[in-house]
Amino acid sequence: MKCTNWFNYKFGMFETMISAFIDEYPKYLRNRKMLLTAFVCFVEFLLGIPCIMEGGIYVLQIIDWYCAVFSLMLLSFTECVVIAWVYGADRFLSDIELMIGYKPSVWWKICWKFITPIVIIGVWLFSVIQLKPVSYGDYQYPDWAIAAGWMLGLASILPLPAYALFGILTTDGTLIQRISKLTKPSPLWGPAVERYRIKYEASRSSLGTSGEIYFPPTIMCGDDNCNPDSEQCALSNTKHIS
């Protein structure tokens, strides 16, 4: 049972990481998913070796102390705010509808925009207030180990402001115009697979001011059963086949 739970946990983590790499570099990685997965597993295996050696519990305690609470909560809060408020909860719900075929409950929108960010930032603030130098039982870590722990915790947070600063410096316009442009959804976002992207862009063209997206019915037509120039094909999300 423990092995099953471990595999379930690892599957979600690895699939998210590998999908992000593939979506960022589809030209090079989409047909090499197995090799990429094996490489990531091997690298994480090497990184995990220090945690299972004789003093591994002390290394694990530092990682858990400064990464699992301090940085993870802040990253989760940032992700939730960006998805719900920058990208837009309505837009995200419509993306999910495009993928699964039905629109999720409005409860998810309420959670993403209000409940989850408030709970996360509350837990994070409480953890920061209660934070004290790392220890394991009666053992007190030296100053260099505490500094290493802070470096580990900040290593996953610093890329956020660093990339934001990079975006501001490389975007045209005044400072206000740059920030306004960077806090809006990019028109380049969308599915990497071409046939899904075509449908995605078609749905985006139907996005009105209300935030609702109309998904026109898909018609599969060929030379024998449909005229590509007909009004029916012009008004529908039609895919012509030969």
Coordinates of C-alpha atoms in Angstrom, one line a residue, residues 59-70:
V59 CA 19.7 16.7 5.3
L60 CA 16.0 15.8 5.0
Q61 CA 15.1 17.9 8.0
I62 CA 16.8 21.0 6.5
I63 CA 14.9 20.5 3.2
D64 CA 11.6 20.0 4.9
W65 CA 12.1 22.9 7.3
Y66 CA 12.9 25.6 4.7
C67 CA 11.3 24.3 1.5
A68 CA 8.2 22.4 2.4
V69 CA 6.5 25.3 4.2
F70 CA 8.3 28.5 3.5

